[in-house]
């Protein structure tokens, strides 16, 4: 784990001046297990600035890590294969234990999988490359609001993987961990693209990142003007992504759009899973992909029977080549609208990372929101309301962030206007619209890009 700086955390808390979350977790750990942890891992959540629902289509995205984290305190027990998990919020997230040599990841599409399953995804990712893991006692703490599009799920998966890797002295790079965790989170049932796990490990303080997935994972810094400030606002509508088939339905619509476009273009379509692969094989640019979609796909939804006919397969074959377990019953697919969103959003990302004009960056964010609302249909009336208030109260741009259907909005506001903007949104959204007067500072805050996952040891 050479790439991870091992930070030292003094046991003597008097040496640390400020109250520190880590010491609260330490106390909780000692109360739970009557011993001290060997180490902590800390993995940040993220806000995606632009490039939504395109990572799983093979296109680059532009997130940054935020200050909220998932922490795990860990004690390694070399004489056993037992995993013991406890959570700081014990009434919400119940204790759990299992053998690391034999466990199952349980999905639940009605209420969502229980929390330990996300931890087990990360563990399973690491166990695929080793045989005899050491047991672990773990306490998890998180302050990333769950189901808010700030990637609490992946921070938990990544924290579990990093903890398991470090506990077992595995040599593994950040890039490998990111790719491994993206695959591992699929065990929960949603087929995301890898943005969240990549930024969790590869973020660095001070800059957002442009993350590309094809042909392999690659990360570059994105430097925005010093005047740029990103404000994150919770809509107060949550969306548990693994508790419905909405997310995978979009993944499948994009996959079918890719396959239909490939077949129409005379390409061998069965091996194609992503829209980016079609573009690659056709060797044309994004504006021409948009033209191809507008000329070749129809506006009305495609019935499953029509897709079968176009691809010349029966329903059984379509199910096994293109669908997921939880989308087998979907009968209609909006191929044109989803593909239009993906290609236009991929183009917006390129423009966003290369512009030095904040007004242009804001406009691209606005267009992204409109596309997610109208073409991708993953917004929510509360998100639309909030975005509208941002537009009216001085933001240069605003859009939903993360998977959507609820969650957060990210607004681009110039430094000189941030305080005034936050006050206006507190009043117009939280007080007037939502009648909410709880501590608003955790519901609307300005965030600077922070660093990726870290390991801390007690000294
Ligand atoms: P998002 O990634 O947008 O926050 P998801 O629906 O993908 O939302 O994941 C949310 C799930 O992650 C929660 O339902 C819970 O199971 C798990 N989770 C998030 N934060 C914590 C936490 N602090 N402790 C335990 N589980 C958590
Ligand atoms: P959130 O909102 O964190 O569940 C999901 C996917 C991302 C990406 C975005 C939409 C997972 C773990 N994350 O994020 O890969 O597709 O939606 O841009 O599936
Ligand atoms: Mg998630």
Coordinates of C-alpha atoms and ligand atoms in Angstrom, one line a residue:
X1 CA 0.0 0.0 0.0
X2 CA 2.9 2.3 -0.8
X3 CA 0.7 4.9 -2.4
X4 CA -1.2 5.6 0.8
X5 CA 0.5 7.9 3.2
X6 CA 0.0 6.3 6.6
X7 CA -1.0 9.1 8.8
X8 CA -0.2 9.0 12.5
X9 CA -2.9 9.7 15.1
X10 CA -1.7 10.3 18.6
X11 CA -3.5 8.2 21.2
X12 CA -3.3 11.1 23.6
X13 CA -6.2 13.2 22.5
X14 CA -4.9 16.2 24.5
X15 CA -2.3 16.6 21.8
X16 CA -5.0 17.3 19.3
X17 CA -6.6 20.6 19.9
X18 CA -9.9 20.3 18.1
X19 CA -12.7 17.9 18.9
X20 CA -12.1 15.1 16.5
X21 CA -14.6 12.6 15.0
X22 CA -11.8 10.0 15.1
X23 CA -11.7 10.0 18.9
X24 CA -15.4 9.6 19.1
X25 CA -15.1 6.6 16.9
X26 CA -12.2 5.3 19.0
X27 CA -14.4 5.6 22.2
X28 CA -17.2 3.8 20.4
X29 CA -14.8 1.1 19.3
X30 CA -13.4 0.5 22.8
X31 CA -16.9 0.4 24.3
X32 CA -17.9 -2.2 21.7
X33 CA -14.9 -4.5 21.6
X34 CA -13.0 -3.6 24.9
X35 CA -9.8 -3.1 22.9
X36 CA -8.3 -0.3 20.7
X37 CA -8.4 -0.5 16.9
X38 CA -5.1 -1.0 15.0
X39 CA -6.0 1.5 12.3
X40 CA -8.7 3.7 10.7
X41 CA -9.6 4.2 7.1
X42 CA -11.3 7.4 5.8
X43 CA -12.9 7.6 2.4
X44 CA -14.6 10.7 1.1
X45 CA -18.0 11.2 -0.6
X46 CA -18.0 13.1 -3.8
X47 CA -20.0 15.7 -5.8
X48 CA -20.1 15.3 -9.5
X49 CA -19.8 18.7 -11.2
X50 CA -20.8 17.4 -14.7
X51 CA -21.1 14.1 -16.6
X52 CA -24.1 12.4 -15.2
X53 CA -25.1 8.8 -16.1
X54 CA -22.4 8.5 -18.7
X55 CA -19.6 6.7 -16.8
X56 CA -21.3 3.3 -17.4
X57 CA -21.6 4.3 -21.1
X58 CA -17.8 4.6 -21.2
X59 CA -17.6 8.5 -21.1
X60 CA -15.5 10.7 -18.8
X61 CA -16.9 12.5 -15.8
X62 CA -15.9 15.4 -13.6
X63 CA -16.3 14.9 -9.8
X64 CA -14.4 16.2 -6.8
X65 CA -14.1 14.7 -3.3
X66 CA -16.0 16.4 -0.5
X67 CA -15.3 16.9 3.2
X68 CA -17.8 14.3 4.4
X69 CA -16.5 10.7 4.8
X70 CA -17.1 7.1 5.8
X71 CA -14.6 6.1 8.5
X72 CA -13.9 2.5 9.6
X73 CA -11.9 1.7 12.7
X74 CA -10.4 -1.7 12.5
X75 CA -8.7 -4.3 14.8
X76 CA -7.2 -7.3 13.0
X77 CA -7.7 -10.7 14.6
X78 CA -5.2 -13.0 13.0
X79 CA -6.4 -16.2 14.9
X80 CA -10.0 -16.1 13.4
X81 CA -11.8 -15.6 10.1
X82 CA -14.7 -13.7 11.8
X83 CA -15.8 -10.3 10.6
X84 CA -17.6 -8.3 13.3
X85 CA -19.3 -5.1 12.2
X86 CA -20.8 -2.3 14.3
X87 CA -22.0 1.1 13.3
X88 CA -21.9 4.4 15.2
X89 CA -25.6 4.8 14.4
X90 CA -26.5 1.5 16.0
X91 CA -30.2 2.1 16.0
X92 CA -30.3 2.6 12.3
X93 CA -27.5 0.3 11.2
X94 CA -27.6 -3.0 13.2
X95 CA -24.6 -5.0 14.3
X96 CA -23.6 -7.9 12.0
X97 CA -21.1 -10.8 12.0
X98 CA -20.1 -13.5 9.6
X99 CA -17.2 -15.8 8.6
X100 CA -15.0 -14.1 6.0
X101 CA -14.6 -17.6 4.4
X102 CA -18.3 -18.0 3.7
X103 CA -20.8 -15.2 3.3
X104 CA -23.5 -14.0 1.0
X105 CA -24.3 -10.5 -0.2
X106 CA -28.1 -10.1 0.1
X107 CA -30.0 -7.8 -2.2
X108 CA -33.4 -6.4 -1.4
X109 CA -35.2 -4.5 -4.0
X110 CA -38.1 -3.5 -1.8
X111 CA -36.4 -1.6 1.0
X112 CA -32.8 -1.8 -0.3
X113 CA -30.1 -4.1 1.0
X114 CA -29.1 -3.6 4.6
X115 CA -25.9 -1.7 5.2
X116 CA -23.5 -4.5 5.9
X117 CA -24.0 -5.8 2.3
X118 CA -22.2 -2.7 1.0
X119 CA -19.3 -3.5 3.4
X120 CA -19.3 -7.1 2.2
X121 CA -19.0 -5.9 -1.4
X122 CA -15.7 -4.2 -0.6
X123 CA -14.5 -7.3 1.4
X124 CA -15.5 -9.6 -1.5
X125 CA -13.6 -7.5 -4.0
X126 CA -10.4 -8.0 -2.0
X127 CA -11.0 -11.6 -1.2
X128 CA -11.1 -12.4 -4.9
X129 CA -7.3 -12.0 -4.9
X130 CA -6.3 -13.7 -1.6
X131 CA -7.0 -17.0 0.2
X132 CA -6.9 -16.8 3.9
X133 CA -8.0 -13.5 5.3
X134 CA -7.6 -12.4 8.9
X135 CA -10.6 -11.6 11.0
X136 CA -11.6 -8.0 11.7
X137 CA -13.6 -6.1 14.3
X138 CA -14.9 -2.9 12.8
X139 CA -16.8 0.2 13.8
X140 CA -18.2 2.3 10.9
X141 CA -19.1 6.0 11.1
X142 CA -20.3 8.2 8.2
X143 CA -21.4 11.8 7.8
X144 CA -22.2 11.6 4.0
X145 CA -26.0 11.8 3.9
X146 CA -27.2 8.4 2.6
X147 CA -29.2 8.3 -0.6
X148 CA -28.4 11.9 -1.5
X149 CA -26.2 11.4 -4.6
X150 CA -23.0 12.1 -2.7
X151 CA -21.8 8.5 -2.9
X152 CA -22.1 7.3 0.6
X153 CA -22.6 3.7 -0.8
X154 CA -19.3 3.7 -2.7
X155 CA -17.4 5.4 0.2
X156 CA -18.6 2.5 2.4
X157 CA -17.6 -0.2 -0.2
X158 CA -14.2 1.5 -0.7
X159 CA -13.6 1.8 3.0
X160 CA -14.3 -1.9 3.4
X161 CA -12.0 -2.8 0.6
X162 CA -9.2 -0.6 1.8
X163 CA -9.6 -1.9 5.4
X164 CA -9.5 -5.5 4.2
X165 CA -6.5 -4.9 1.9
X166 CA -4.5 -3.1 4.7
X167 CA -5.4 -5.7 7.3
X168 CA -4.0 -8.4 5.1
X169 CA -0.9 -6.5 4.0
X170 CA -1.9 -6.7 0.4
X171 CA 0.1 -4.7 -2.2
X172 CA -2.4 -3.0 -4.3
X173 CA -2.4 0.4 -6.1
X174 CA -5.1 3.1 -5.9
X175 CA -6.0 2.5 -9.6
X176 CA -6.4 -1.2 -9.0
X177 CA -8.5 -0.5 -5.9
X178 CA -10.7 1.9 -7.8
X179 CA -11.4 -0.6 -10.6
X180 CA -11.9 -3.5 -8.2
X181 CA -14.4 -1.6 -6.0
X182 CA -16.4 -0.5 -9.1
X183 CA -16.8 -4.2 -10.0
X184 CA -17.4 -5.2 -6.4
X185 CA -20.3 -2.7 -5.9
X186 CA -22.2 -4.5 -8.7
X187 CA -22.8 -7.3 -6.2
X188 CA -25.3 -4.9 -4.5
X189 CA -27.4 -5.1 -7.7
X190 CA -26.8 -1.7 -9.4
X191 CA -24.5 -1.6 -12.5
X192 CA -22.8 1.7 -12.0
X193 CA -19.8 2.9 -14.0
X194 CA -16.9 3.5 -11.7
X195 CA -16.9 7.2 -11.1
X196 CA -17.5 7.1 -7.4
X197 CA -14.9 4.5 -6.5
X198 CA -12.3 6.2 -8.8
X199 CA -12.7 9.6 -7.1
X200 CA -12.8 8.0 -3.7
X201 CA -9.2 6.8 -4.2
X202 CA -7.7 9.1 -6.7
X203 CA -9.0 12.5 -5.5
X204 CA -6.4 15.2 -4.5
X205 CA -7.0 18.4 -2.6
X206 CA -7.5 21.5 -4.6
X207 CA -8.8 20.2 -7.9
X208 CA -11.7 18.4 -9.4
X209 CA -10.8 15.5 -11.7
X210 CA -11.6 14.4 -15.2
X211 CA -11.9 10.7 -15.0
X212 CA -11.9 8.5 -18.1
X213 CA -12.7 4.8 -18.2
X214 CA -11.8 3.7 -21.7
X215 CA -9.5 2.0 -22.6
X216 CA -8.3 2.0 -19.0
X217 CA -9.0 4.2 -15.9
X218 CA -7.2 7.5 -16.3
X219 CA -7.4 10.7 -14.1
X220 CA -6.4 14.3 -14.8
X221 CA -6.7 17.5 -12.7
X222 CA -9.4 20.0 -13.7
X223 CA -8.4 23.5 -12.6
X224 CA -11.3 25.9 -12.4
X225 CA -11.0 29.6 -11.9
X226 CA -10.2 30.7 -8.3
X227 CA -13.5 32.5 -8.3
X228 CA -15.5 29.2 -8.7
X229 CA -17.2 27.9 -5.7
X230 CA -19.5 24.9 -5.6
X231 CA -22.4 24.8 -3.2
X232 CA -24.1 21.5 -2.4
X233 CA -27.7 21.6 -1.4
X234 CA -29.8 18.6 -0.2
X235 CA -33.3 18.5 -1.7
X236 CA -34.4 16.4 1.3
X237 CA -35.7 13.8 -1.0
X238 CA -33.7 10.6 -0.7
X239 CA -33.3 7.8 -3.2
X240 CA -32.0 4.4 -2.3
X241 CA -30.6 3.3 -5.6
X242 CA -30.6 -0.4 -4.8
X243 CA -34.2 -0.4 -3.7
X244 CA -35.7 -0.1 -7.2
X245 CA -34.9 -1.0 -10.8
X246 CA -34.8 2.6 -12.0
X247 CA -31.0 2.8 -12.1
X248 CA -30.5 -0.5 -14.0
X249 CA -33.3 0.4 -16.4
X250 CA -31.3 3.4 -17.5
X251 CA -28.2 1.2 -17.8
X252 CA -30.1 -1.2 -20.0
X253 CA -31.7 1.5 -22.1
X254 CA -28.3 2.8 -23.0
X255 CA -27.0 -0.7 -23.7
X256 CA -29.9 -1.4 -26.0
X257 CA -29.5 1.9 -27.7
X258 CA -25.8 1.0 -28.3
X259 CA -26.8 -2.4 -29.7
X260 CA -29.5 -1.1 -32.0
X261 CA -27.3 1.7 -33.3
X262 CA -24.5 -0.9 -33.9
X263 CA -26.8 -3.3 -35.7
X264 CA -28.2 -0.5 -37.9
X265 CA -24.6 0.5 -38.7
X266 CA -23.7 -3.1 -39.7
X267 CA -21.5 -3.8 -36.7
X268 CA -21.3 -7.0 -34.7
X269 CA -23.6 -5.8 -31.9
X270 CA -23.6 -8.7 -29.4
X271 CA -20.3 -7.8 -27.8
X272 CA -21.2 -4.2 -27.5
X273 CA -22.3 -3.0 -24.0
X274 CA -21.6 0.8 -24.1
X275 CA -22.5 3.7 -26.3
X276 CA -18.8 4.8 -26.3
X277 CA -17.9 1.5 -28.0
X278 CA -20.2 2.3 -30.9
X279 CA -18.6 5.7 -31.3
X280 CA -15.2 4.1 -31.2
X281 CA -16.0 1.5 -33.9
X282 CA -17.6 4.1 -36.1
X283 CA -14.7 6.5 -35.7
X284 CA -16.9 9.6 -35.7
X285 CA -17.1 12.6 -33.2
X286 CA -19.8 13.3 -30.6
X287 CA -21.8 15.8 -32.8
X288 CA -22.0 13.2 -35.5
X289 CA -23.2 10.6 -32.9
X290 CA -25.9 13.0 -31.9
X291 CA -26.9 13.3 -35.6
X292 CA -26.9 9.5 -36.0
X293 CA -29.2 9.1 -33.1
X294 CA -31.6 11.8 -34.2
X295 CA -31.8 10.3 -37.7
X296 CA -31.9 6.7 -36.8
X297 CA -33.9 6.2 -33.6
X298 CA -37.5 7.1 -33.1
X299 CA -39.1 9.3 -30.4
X300 CA -41.7 6.8 -29.2
X301 CA -40.5 4.2 -26.7
X302 CA -39.3 0.9 -28.2
X303 CA -41.3 -2.1 -27.2
X304 CA -39.3 -5.1 -26.1
X305 CA -40.7 -7.1 -29.1
X306 CA -39.5 -4.3 -31.5
X307 CA -36.0 -4.4 -30.0
X308 CA -36.0 -8.2 -30.5
X309 CA -37.1 -7.8 -34.1
X310 CA -34.5 -5.2 -34.8
X311 CA -31.7 -7.2 -33.2
X312 CA -33.0 -10.5 -34.7
X313 CA -33.1 -12.4 -31.4
X314 CA -35.9 -13.9 -29.3
X315 CA -36.8 -12.6 -25.9
X316 CA -34.8 -15.2 -24.1
X317 CA -31.6 -14.3 -25.9
X318 CA -32.2 -10.5 -25.4
X319 CA -32.7 -11.2 -21.7
X320 CA -29.4 -13.0 -21.4
X321 CA -27.3 -10.7 -23.7
X322 CA -28.7 -7.3 -22.7
X323 CA -30.8 -7.1 -19.6
X324 CA -30.2 -7.4 -15.9
X325 CA -32.0 -9.6 -13.4
X326 CA -34.2 -6.7 -12.2
X327 CA -35.1 -5.4 -15.6
X328 CA -36.4 -8.6 -17.2
X329 CA -39.9 -7.3 -16.8
X330 CA -39.4 -3.9 -18.4
X331 CA -41.4 -3.7 -21.6
X332 CA -40.6 -0.2 -23.0
X333 CA -37.3 1.5 -23.6
X334 CA -36.7 5.1 -24.5
X335 CA -33.6 4.6 -26.6
X336 CA -33.5 7.9 -28.5
X337 CA -33.9 10.1 -25.4
X338 CA -31.3 8.2 -23.3
X339 CA -28.7 8.1 -26.1
X340 CA -29.3 11.8 -26.9
X341 CA -28.6 12.6 -23.2
X342 CA -25.4 10.5 -23.1
X343 CA -23.8 11.9 -26.2
X344 CA -24.7 15.5 -25.4
X345 CA -23.6 15.2 -21.8
X346 CA -20.3 13.6 -22.9
X347 CA -19.8 16.7 -25.2
X348 CA -20.7 19.0 -22.3
X349 CA -18.0 17.4 -20.1
X350 CA -15.3 18.1 -22.7
X351 CA -16.5 21.7 -23.0
X352 CA -16.6 22.1 -19.2
X353 CA -13.1 21.0 -18.6
X354 CA -11.7 23.1 -21.4
X355 CA -13.4 26.4 -20.8
X356 CA -11.9 29.1 -18.7
X357 CA -15.1 31.1 -18.6
X358 CA -17.3 30.5 -15.5
X359 CA -20.4 31.7 -17.3
X360 CA -19.9 29.0 -19.9
X361 CA -19.3 26.4 -17.3
X362 CA -22.5 27.4 -15.5
X363 CA -24.5 27.3 -18.8
X364 CA -23.2 23.7 -19.4
X365 CA -24.4 22.7 -15.9
X366 CA -27.8 24.2 -16.6
X367 CA -28.0 22.3 -19.9
X368 CA -27.0 19.1 -18.1
X369 CA -29.8 19.5 -15.6
X370 CA -32.4 20.1 -18.4
X371 CA -31.2 17.0 -20.2
X372 CA -31.3 14.9 -17.1
X373 CA -34.8 16.2 -16.4
X374 CA -36.3 15.9 -19.9
X375 CA -34.3 13.3 -21.7
X376 CA -33.1 11.0 -18.9
X377 CA -36.0 11.5 -16.6
X378 CA -34.1 11.1 -13.4
X379 CA -34.9 14.4 -11.8
X380 CA -37.6 15.0 -9.1
X381 CA -40.0 18.0 -8.7
X382 CA -38.1 19.1 -5.6
X383 CA -34.8 19.0 -7.4
X384 CA -36.3 21.0 -10.3
X385 CA -37.7 23.5 -7.8
X386 CA -34.3 23.8 -6.1
X387 CA -32.4 24.2 -9.3
X388 CA -34.9 26.9 -10.4
X389 CA -34.3 28.8 -7.1
X390 CA -30.5 28.5 -7.6
X391 CA -30.9 30.0 -11.1
X392 CA -33.0 32.9 -9.7
X393 CA -30.7 33.6 -6.8
X394 CA -27.4 34.3 -8.4
X395 CA -25.9 30.9 -9.3
X396 CA -24.1 30.8 -12.7
X397 CA -25.3 27.2 -13.1
X398 CA -27.0 24.5 -11.1
X399 CA -27.9 20.8 -11.7
X400 CA -28.8 17.7 -9.9
X401 CA -25.8 15.6 -9.0
X402 CA -25.3 11.9 -8.6
X403 CA -27.9 9.4 -9.9
X404 CA -30.9 11.6 -9.1
X405 CA -34.5 10.8 -8.5
X406 CA -33.8 12.9 -5.3
X407 CA -30.6 13.8 -3.5
X408 CA -28.6 16.9 -4.0
X409 CA -28.1 19.9 -6.3
X410 CA -24.7 21.4 -7.1
X411 CA -24.6 25.1 -7.9
X412 CA -21.7 27.1 -9.3
X413 CA -21.5 30.4 -7.5
X414 CA -18.7 33.0 -7.6
X415 CA -16.8 33.4 -4.4
X416 CA -18.1 37.0 -3.7
X417 CA -21.7 35.8 -3.9
X418 CA -21.6 32.6 -1.9
X419 CA -22.7 33.9 1.5
X420 CA -25.6 35.8 0.1
X421 CA -26.6 32.9 -2.2
X422 CA -26.6 30.4 0.7
X423 CA -28.8 32.8 2.8
X424 CA -31.3 33.2 0.0
X425 CA -31.6 29.4 -0.6
X426 CA -32.0 28.8 3.1
X427 CA -34.9 31.2 3.1
X428 CA -36.6 30.3 -0.2
X429 CA -36.1 26.6 -0.2
X430 CA -35.7 25.3 3.3
X431 CA -37.8 27.8 5.2
X432 CA -40.5 28.8 2.7
X433 CA -40.8 25.7 0.6
X434 CA -39.9 22.9 2.9
X435 CA -40.8 24.4 6.3
X436 CA -37.5 23.0 7.6
X437 CA -35.7 24.8 10.3
X438 CA -33.2 22.1 11.5
X439 CA -29.5 22.9 11.4
X440 CA -29.4 24.1 7.8
X441 CA -25.6 24.2 7.6
X442 CA -25.4 20.5 7.0
X443 CA -28.1 20.8 4.3
X444 CA -26.4 23.6 2.3
X445 CA -22.7 24.0 2.3
X446 CA -19.9 25.2 0.1
X447 CA -17.2 22.5 -0.6
X448 CA -13.6 22.6 -1.7
X449 CA -12.1 19.7 -3.5
X450 CA -10.5 17.4 -0.9
X451 CA -8.1 14.4 -0.9
X452 CA -8.9 10.8 -1.5
X453 CA -8.9 7.8 0.9
X454 CA -6.4 7.6 3.7
X455 CA -5.2 5.2 6.3
X456 CA -4.5 6.4 9.9
X457 CA -2.7 4.5 12.6
X458 CA -2.8 5.1 16.4
X459 CA 0.5 5.9 17.9
Ligands
LIG1 P1 -25.7 7.3 -2.2 O1 -24.6 6.5 -2.7 O2 -26.2 8.3 -3.2 O3 -25.5 8.0 -0.8 P2 -27.1 4.8 -2.3 O4 -28.6 4.5 -2.4 O5 -26.3 4.3 -3.4 O6 -27.0 6.4 -2.0 O7 -26.6 4.1 -0.9 C1 -27.1 4.4 0.3 C2 -26.9 3.2 1.3 O8 -25.5 3.2 1.7 C3 -27.7 3.4 2.5 O9 -29.0 2.9 2.4 C4 -26.9 2.4 3.5 O10 -27.2 1.1 3.3 C5 -25.4 2.7 3.0 N1 -24.8 3.7 3.9 C6 -24.5 5.0 3.6 N2 -24.0 5.6 4.7 C7 -23.9 4.7 5.7 C8 -23.4 4.7 7.0 N3 -22.9 5.8 7.6 N4 -23.4 3.6 7.7 C9 -23.9 2.4 7.2 N5 -24.4 2.4 5.9 C10 -24.4 3.5 5.2
LIG2 P1 -24.8 7.5 -6.8 O1 -25.6 8.7 -6.9 O2 -23.6 7.7 -5.9 O3 -25.5 6.3 -6.3 C1 -24.5 6.5 -9.3 C2 -23.4 5.6 -9.8 C3 -22.3 6.3 -10.6 C4 -22.9 7.1 -11.7 C5 -24.0 8.0 -11.1 C6 -24.7 8.9 -12.2 C7 -22.9 3.6 -8.4 C8 -22.1 3.1 -7.3 N1 -22.7 4.9 -8.7 O4 -24.1 7.3 -8.2 O5 -21.4 5.3 -11.2 O6 -23.4 6.3 -12.8 O7 -25.0 7.3 -10.4 O8 -23.8 9.7 -12.9 O9 -23.6 2.9 -9.1
LIG3 MG1 -24.5 5.1 -4.3

